[in-house]
Tab-separated table of C-alpha atoms in Angstrom:
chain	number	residue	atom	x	y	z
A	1	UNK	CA	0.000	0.000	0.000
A	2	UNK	CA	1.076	3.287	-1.021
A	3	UNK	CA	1.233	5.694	2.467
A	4	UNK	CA	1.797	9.425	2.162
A	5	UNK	CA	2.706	12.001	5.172
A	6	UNK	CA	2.131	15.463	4.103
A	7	UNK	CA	3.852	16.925	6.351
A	8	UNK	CA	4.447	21.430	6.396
A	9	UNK	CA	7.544	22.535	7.568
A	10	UNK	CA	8.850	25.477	9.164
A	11	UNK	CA	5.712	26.065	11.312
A	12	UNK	CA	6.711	28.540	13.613
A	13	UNK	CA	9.248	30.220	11.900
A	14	UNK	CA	6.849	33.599	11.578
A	15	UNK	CA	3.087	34.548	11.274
A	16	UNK	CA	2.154	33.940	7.541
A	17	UNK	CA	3.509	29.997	7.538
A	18	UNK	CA	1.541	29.573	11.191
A	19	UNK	CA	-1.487	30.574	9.420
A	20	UNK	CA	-1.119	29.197	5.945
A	21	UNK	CA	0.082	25.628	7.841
A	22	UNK	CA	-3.754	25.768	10.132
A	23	UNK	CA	-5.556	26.760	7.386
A	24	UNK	CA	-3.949	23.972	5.462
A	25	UNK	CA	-4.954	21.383	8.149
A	26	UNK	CA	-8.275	22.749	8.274
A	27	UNK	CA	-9.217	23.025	4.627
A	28	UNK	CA	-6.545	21.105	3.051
A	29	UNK	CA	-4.530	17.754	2.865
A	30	UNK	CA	-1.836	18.766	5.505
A	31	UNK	CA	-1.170	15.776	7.666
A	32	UNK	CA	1.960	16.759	9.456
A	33	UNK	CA	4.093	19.534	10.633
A	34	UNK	CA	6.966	20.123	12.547
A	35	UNK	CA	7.855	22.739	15.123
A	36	UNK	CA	10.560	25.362	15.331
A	37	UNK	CA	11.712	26.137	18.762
A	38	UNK	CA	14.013	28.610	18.809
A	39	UNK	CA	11.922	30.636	16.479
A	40	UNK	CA	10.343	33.928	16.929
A	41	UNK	CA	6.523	33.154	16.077
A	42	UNK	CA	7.165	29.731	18.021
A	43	UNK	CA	4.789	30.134	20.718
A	44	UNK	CA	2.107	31.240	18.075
A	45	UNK	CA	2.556	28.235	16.832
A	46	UNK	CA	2.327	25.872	19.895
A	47	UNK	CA	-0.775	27.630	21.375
A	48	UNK	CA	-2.254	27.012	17.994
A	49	UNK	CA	-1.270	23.317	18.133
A	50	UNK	CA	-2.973	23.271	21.666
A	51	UNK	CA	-5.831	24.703	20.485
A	52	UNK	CA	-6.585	23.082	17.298
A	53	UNK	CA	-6.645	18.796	17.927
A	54	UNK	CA	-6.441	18.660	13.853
A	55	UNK	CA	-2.607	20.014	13.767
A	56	UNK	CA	-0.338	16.590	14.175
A	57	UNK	CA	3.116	17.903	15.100
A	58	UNK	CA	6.851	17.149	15.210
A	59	UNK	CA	9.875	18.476	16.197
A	60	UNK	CA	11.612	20.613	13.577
A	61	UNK	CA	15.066	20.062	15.414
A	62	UNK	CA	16.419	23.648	14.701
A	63	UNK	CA	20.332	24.451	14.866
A	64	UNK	CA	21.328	27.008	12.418
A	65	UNK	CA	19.526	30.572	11.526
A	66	UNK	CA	19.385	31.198	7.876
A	67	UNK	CA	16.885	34.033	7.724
A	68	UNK	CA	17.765	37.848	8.106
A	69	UNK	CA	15.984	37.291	11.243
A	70	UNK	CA	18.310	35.505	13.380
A	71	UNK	CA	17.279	33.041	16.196
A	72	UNK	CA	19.208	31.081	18.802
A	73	UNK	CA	18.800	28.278	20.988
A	74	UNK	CA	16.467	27.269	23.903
A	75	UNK	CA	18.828	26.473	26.153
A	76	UNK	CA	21.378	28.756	27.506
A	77	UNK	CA	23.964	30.165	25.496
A	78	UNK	CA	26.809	29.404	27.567
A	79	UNK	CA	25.770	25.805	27.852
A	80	UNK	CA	25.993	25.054	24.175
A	81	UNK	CA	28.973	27.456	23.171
A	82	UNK	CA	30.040	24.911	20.457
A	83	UNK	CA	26.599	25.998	18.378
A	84	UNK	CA	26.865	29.871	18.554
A	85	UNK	CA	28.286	32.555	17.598
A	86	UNK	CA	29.142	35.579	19.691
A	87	UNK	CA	25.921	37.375	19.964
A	88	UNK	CA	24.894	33.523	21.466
A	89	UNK	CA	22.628	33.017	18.055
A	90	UNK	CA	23.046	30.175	15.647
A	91	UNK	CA	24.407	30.898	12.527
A	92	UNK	CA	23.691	30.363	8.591
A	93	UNK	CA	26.073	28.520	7.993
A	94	UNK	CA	25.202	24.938	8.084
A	95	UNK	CA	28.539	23.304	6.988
A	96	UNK	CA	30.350	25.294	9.820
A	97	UNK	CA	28.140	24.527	12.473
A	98	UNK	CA	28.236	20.599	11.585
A	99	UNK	CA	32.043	21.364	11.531
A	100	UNK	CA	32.409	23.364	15.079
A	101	UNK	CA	29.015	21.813	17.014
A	102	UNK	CA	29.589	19.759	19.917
A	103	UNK	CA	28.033	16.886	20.272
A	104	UNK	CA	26.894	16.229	23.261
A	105	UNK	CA	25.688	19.896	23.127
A	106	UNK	CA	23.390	18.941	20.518
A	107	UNK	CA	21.860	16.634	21.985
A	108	UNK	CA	21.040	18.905	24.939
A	109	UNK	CA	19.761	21.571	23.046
A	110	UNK	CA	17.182	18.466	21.012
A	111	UNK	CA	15.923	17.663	24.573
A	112	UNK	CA	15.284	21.512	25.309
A	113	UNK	CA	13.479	21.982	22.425
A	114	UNK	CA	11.496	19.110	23.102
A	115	UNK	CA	10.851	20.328	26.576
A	116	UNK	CA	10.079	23.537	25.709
A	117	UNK	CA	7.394	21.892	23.465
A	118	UNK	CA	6.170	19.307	26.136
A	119	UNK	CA	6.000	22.250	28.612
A	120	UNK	CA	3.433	23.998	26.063
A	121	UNK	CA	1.308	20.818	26.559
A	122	UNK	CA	2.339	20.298	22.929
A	123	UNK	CA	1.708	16.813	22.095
A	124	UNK	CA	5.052	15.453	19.708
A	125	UNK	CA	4.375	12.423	17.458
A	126	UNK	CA	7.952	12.492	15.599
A	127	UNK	CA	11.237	14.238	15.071
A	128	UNK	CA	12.857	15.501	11.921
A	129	UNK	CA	15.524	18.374	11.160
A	130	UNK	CA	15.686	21.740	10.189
A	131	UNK	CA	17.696	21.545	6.604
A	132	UNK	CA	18.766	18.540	7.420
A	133	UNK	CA	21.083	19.580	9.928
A	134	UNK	CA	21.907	16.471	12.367
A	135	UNK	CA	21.813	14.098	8.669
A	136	UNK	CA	25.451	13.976	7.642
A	137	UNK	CA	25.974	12.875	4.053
A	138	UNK	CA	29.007	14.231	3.723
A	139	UNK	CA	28.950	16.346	6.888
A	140	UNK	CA	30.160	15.836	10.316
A	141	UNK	CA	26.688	13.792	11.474
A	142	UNK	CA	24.488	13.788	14.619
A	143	UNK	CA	22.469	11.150	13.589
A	144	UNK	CA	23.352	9.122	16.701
A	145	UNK	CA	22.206	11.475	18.945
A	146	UNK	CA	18.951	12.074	17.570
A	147	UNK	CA	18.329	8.202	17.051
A	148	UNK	CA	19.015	7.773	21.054
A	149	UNK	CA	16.980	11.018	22.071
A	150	UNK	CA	13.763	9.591	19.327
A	151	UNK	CA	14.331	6.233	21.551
A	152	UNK	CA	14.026	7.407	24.694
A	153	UNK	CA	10.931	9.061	24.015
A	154	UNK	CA	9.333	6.724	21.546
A	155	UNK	CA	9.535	9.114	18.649
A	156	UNK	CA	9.536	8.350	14.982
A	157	UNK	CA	12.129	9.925	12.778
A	158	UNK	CA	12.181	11.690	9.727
A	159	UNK	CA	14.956	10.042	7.593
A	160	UNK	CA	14.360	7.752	4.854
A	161	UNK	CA	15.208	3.638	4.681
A	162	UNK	CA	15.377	4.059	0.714
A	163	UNK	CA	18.421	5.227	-0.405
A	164	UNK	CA	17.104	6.425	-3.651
A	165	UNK	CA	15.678	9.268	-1.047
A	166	UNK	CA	19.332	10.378	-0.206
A	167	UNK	CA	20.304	10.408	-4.452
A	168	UNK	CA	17.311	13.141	-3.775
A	169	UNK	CA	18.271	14.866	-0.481
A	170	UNK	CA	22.189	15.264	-1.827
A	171	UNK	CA	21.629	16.265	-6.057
A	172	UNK	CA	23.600	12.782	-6.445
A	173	UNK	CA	22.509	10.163	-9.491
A	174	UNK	CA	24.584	7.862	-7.049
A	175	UNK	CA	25.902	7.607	-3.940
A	176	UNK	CA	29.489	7.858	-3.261
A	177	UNK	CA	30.324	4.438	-1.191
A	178	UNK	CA	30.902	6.324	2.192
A	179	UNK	CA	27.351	7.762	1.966
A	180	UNK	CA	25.881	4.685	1.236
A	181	UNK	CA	27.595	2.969	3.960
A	182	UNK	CA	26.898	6.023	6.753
A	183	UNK	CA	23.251	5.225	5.219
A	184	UNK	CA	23.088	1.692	5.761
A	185	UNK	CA	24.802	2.125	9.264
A	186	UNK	CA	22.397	4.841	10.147
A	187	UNK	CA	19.424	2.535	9.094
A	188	UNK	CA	20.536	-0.289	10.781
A	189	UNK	CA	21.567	1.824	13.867
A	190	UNK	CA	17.362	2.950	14.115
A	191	UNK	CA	16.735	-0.295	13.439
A	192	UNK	CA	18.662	-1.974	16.762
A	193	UNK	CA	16.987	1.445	18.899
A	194	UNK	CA	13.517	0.358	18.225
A	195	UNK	CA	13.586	4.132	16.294
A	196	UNK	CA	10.723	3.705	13.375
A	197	UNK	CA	11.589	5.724	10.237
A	198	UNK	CA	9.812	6.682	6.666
A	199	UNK	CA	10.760	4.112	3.531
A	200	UNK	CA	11.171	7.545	1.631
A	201	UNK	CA	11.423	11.138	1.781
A	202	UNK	CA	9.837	12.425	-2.043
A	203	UNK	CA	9.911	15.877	-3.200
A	204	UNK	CA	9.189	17.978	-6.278
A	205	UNK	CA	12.506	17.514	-7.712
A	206	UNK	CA	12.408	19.894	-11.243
A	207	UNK	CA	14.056	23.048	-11.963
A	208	UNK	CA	11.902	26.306	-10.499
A	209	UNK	CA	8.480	25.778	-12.107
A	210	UNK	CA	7.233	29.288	-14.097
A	211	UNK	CA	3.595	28.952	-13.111
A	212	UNK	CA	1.409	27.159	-10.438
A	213	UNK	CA	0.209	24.899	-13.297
A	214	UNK	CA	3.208	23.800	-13.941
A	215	UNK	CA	4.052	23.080	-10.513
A	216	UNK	CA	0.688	21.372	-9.566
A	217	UNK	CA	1.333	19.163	-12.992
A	218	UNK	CA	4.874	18.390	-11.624
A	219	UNK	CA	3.411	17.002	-7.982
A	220	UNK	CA	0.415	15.257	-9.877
A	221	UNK	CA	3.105	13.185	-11.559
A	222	UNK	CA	4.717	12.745	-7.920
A	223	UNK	CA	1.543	11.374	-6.514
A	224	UNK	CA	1.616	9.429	-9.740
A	225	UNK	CA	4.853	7.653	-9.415
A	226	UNK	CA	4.775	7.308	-5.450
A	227	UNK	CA	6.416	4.000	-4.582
A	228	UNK	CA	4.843	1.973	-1.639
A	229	UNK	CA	5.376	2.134	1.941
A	230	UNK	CA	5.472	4.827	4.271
A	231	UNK	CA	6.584	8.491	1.822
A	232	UNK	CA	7.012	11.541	3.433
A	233	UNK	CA	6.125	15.058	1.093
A	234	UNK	CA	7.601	18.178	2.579
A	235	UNK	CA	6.056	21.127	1.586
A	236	UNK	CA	6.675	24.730	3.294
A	237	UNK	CA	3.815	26.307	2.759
A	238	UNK	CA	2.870	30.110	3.358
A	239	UNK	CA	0.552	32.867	3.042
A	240	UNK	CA	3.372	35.608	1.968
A	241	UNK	CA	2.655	35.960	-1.926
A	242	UNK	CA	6.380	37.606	-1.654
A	243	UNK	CA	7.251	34.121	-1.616
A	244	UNK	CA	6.057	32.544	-4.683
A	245	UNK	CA	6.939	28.919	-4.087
A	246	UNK	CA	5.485	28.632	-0.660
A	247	UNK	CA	2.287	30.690	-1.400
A	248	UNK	CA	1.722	28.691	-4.335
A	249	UNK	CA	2.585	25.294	-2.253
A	250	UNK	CA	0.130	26.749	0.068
A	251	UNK	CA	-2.466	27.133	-2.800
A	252	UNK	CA	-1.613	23.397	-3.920
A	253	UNK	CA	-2.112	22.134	-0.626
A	254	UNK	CA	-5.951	23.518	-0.357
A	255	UNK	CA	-6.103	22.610	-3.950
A	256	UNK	CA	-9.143	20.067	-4.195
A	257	UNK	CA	-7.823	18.919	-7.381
A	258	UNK	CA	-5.034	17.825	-5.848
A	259	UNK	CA	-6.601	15.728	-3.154
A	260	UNK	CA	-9.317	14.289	-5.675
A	261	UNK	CA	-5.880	13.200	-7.530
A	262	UNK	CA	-4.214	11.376	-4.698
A	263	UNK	CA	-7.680	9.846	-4.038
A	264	UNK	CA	-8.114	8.499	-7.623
A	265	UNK	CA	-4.901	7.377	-7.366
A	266	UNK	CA	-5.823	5.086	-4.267
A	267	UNK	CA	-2.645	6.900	-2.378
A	268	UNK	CA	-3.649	6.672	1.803
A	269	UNK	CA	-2.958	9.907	3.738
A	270	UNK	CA	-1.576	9.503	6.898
A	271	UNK	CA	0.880	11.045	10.037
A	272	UNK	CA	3.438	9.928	11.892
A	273	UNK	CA	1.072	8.515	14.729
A	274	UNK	CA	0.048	5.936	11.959
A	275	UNK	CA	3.380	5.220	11.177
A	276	UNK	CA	3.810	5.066	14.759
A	277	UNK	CA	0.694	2.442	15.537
A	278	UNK	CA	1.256	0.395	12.304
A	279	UNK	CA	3.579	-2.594	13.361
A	280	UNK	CA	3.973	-4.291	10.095
């Protein structure tokens, strides 16, 4: 059976993706989204997840600031030096902090965030990462932090079993052999913690589309093509027409064409409690 998660990212990260992210829950095919801690319309965001029993939500584990607006992190400053920079913020750069970041200071700053959420009365049904930024693939990787923090709490994670998904996630046609073996040792590493993960991670994967037709024709062929098992679609939708990809994502994603099409197309929409429940 062909299982898709929908899930929005970036909630939290300001006022127009809170909004566009409910409203896409509400009226639209949104089945997931995951949380951004640090970030400034954060608590927005939780007291609307509080509020509103249709919003499913992760943990967007957030460790680099690559907006104008600059955030840092939950805990204090001096007790993850390794991830800031002098102002105590994170920074942009997302090579440098995999490069500089501590750690074991990474994995306190994951349980703070999840805290701060669980504090909230925020109710977290998986984990993922902002840009990828505990992955690897190539980078210095926190992978095996993350897999023991989604362990102890009986989280799902974000990170796909296929390894066609990583071809995807890195702009590769193949994997270089240490990729594919940090891969297989990552998967097999979930695998031993009990940690339950996605079979893939799909995404609209052609050059900048020119018009929302073409882009809604480019994820009709996606839902077309979806292999089976558990597939995760990250969208990051938003109401800011500034930003043309996210407003029209936002447009697909209330689009009842588009959920007529994954219908027809016997596709099953799901979270990651289902994932989480389903023990086959």
């Amino acid at each position: 059976m062909r299982k898709l998660i929908i899930n929005a990212d970036d909630f939290g990260v300001c006022w127009s993706t809170n909004e566009a992210i409910e409203r896409a829950f509400d009226a639209g095919i949104v089945t997931s989204t995951t949380l951004m801690v640090p970030c400034i319309a954060a608590q927005d965001a939780m007291t609307r997840a509080k509020k509103n029993p249709r919003i499913q939500v992760g943990l967007h584990i957030t460790c680099n600031a690559e907006w104008e607006v600059k955030w840092g992190p939950v805990s204090p400053a001096e007790k993850v030096p390794s991830m800031v920079d002098e102002a105590g913020l994170f920074t942009g750069d997302l090579v440098g902090f995999t490069q500089r970041a501590n750690p074991e200071e990474v994995a306190l700053e994951i349980e703070a965030q999840y805290q701060a959420m669980m504090h909230a009365g925020v109710v977290v049904d998986h984990v993922d990462s902002h840009m990828c930024c505990v992955w690897g693939f190539g980078l210095p990787s926190f992978m095996k932090e993350t897999l023991a923090f989604c362990a102890s709490h009986g989280l799902p994670m974000r990170f796909p079993r296929n390894p066609d998904s990583v071809k995807a996630t890195i702009g590769r046609s193949e994997l270089p052999d240490d990729i594919a073996d940090y891969h297989a040792k990552t998967v097999a590493l979930a695998d031993a913690l009990g940690v339950k993960i996605i079979d893939h991670s799909v995404s609209y994967s052609e050059s900048e589309p020119n018009s929302y037709d073409e882009m809604k024709a480019g994820y009709f062929r996606l839902i077309s093509n979806l292999p089976e098992g558990y597939s995760d679609l990250g969208l990051h939708p938003s109401l800011n027409p500034a930003w043309r990809i996210r407003n029209w994502e936002y447009r697909l994603l209330t689009d009842m064409d588009f959920a007529t099409h994954i219908r027809n197309e016997g596709v099953v929409l799901c979270n990651y409690s289902t994932m989480k429940g389903d023990e086959k």
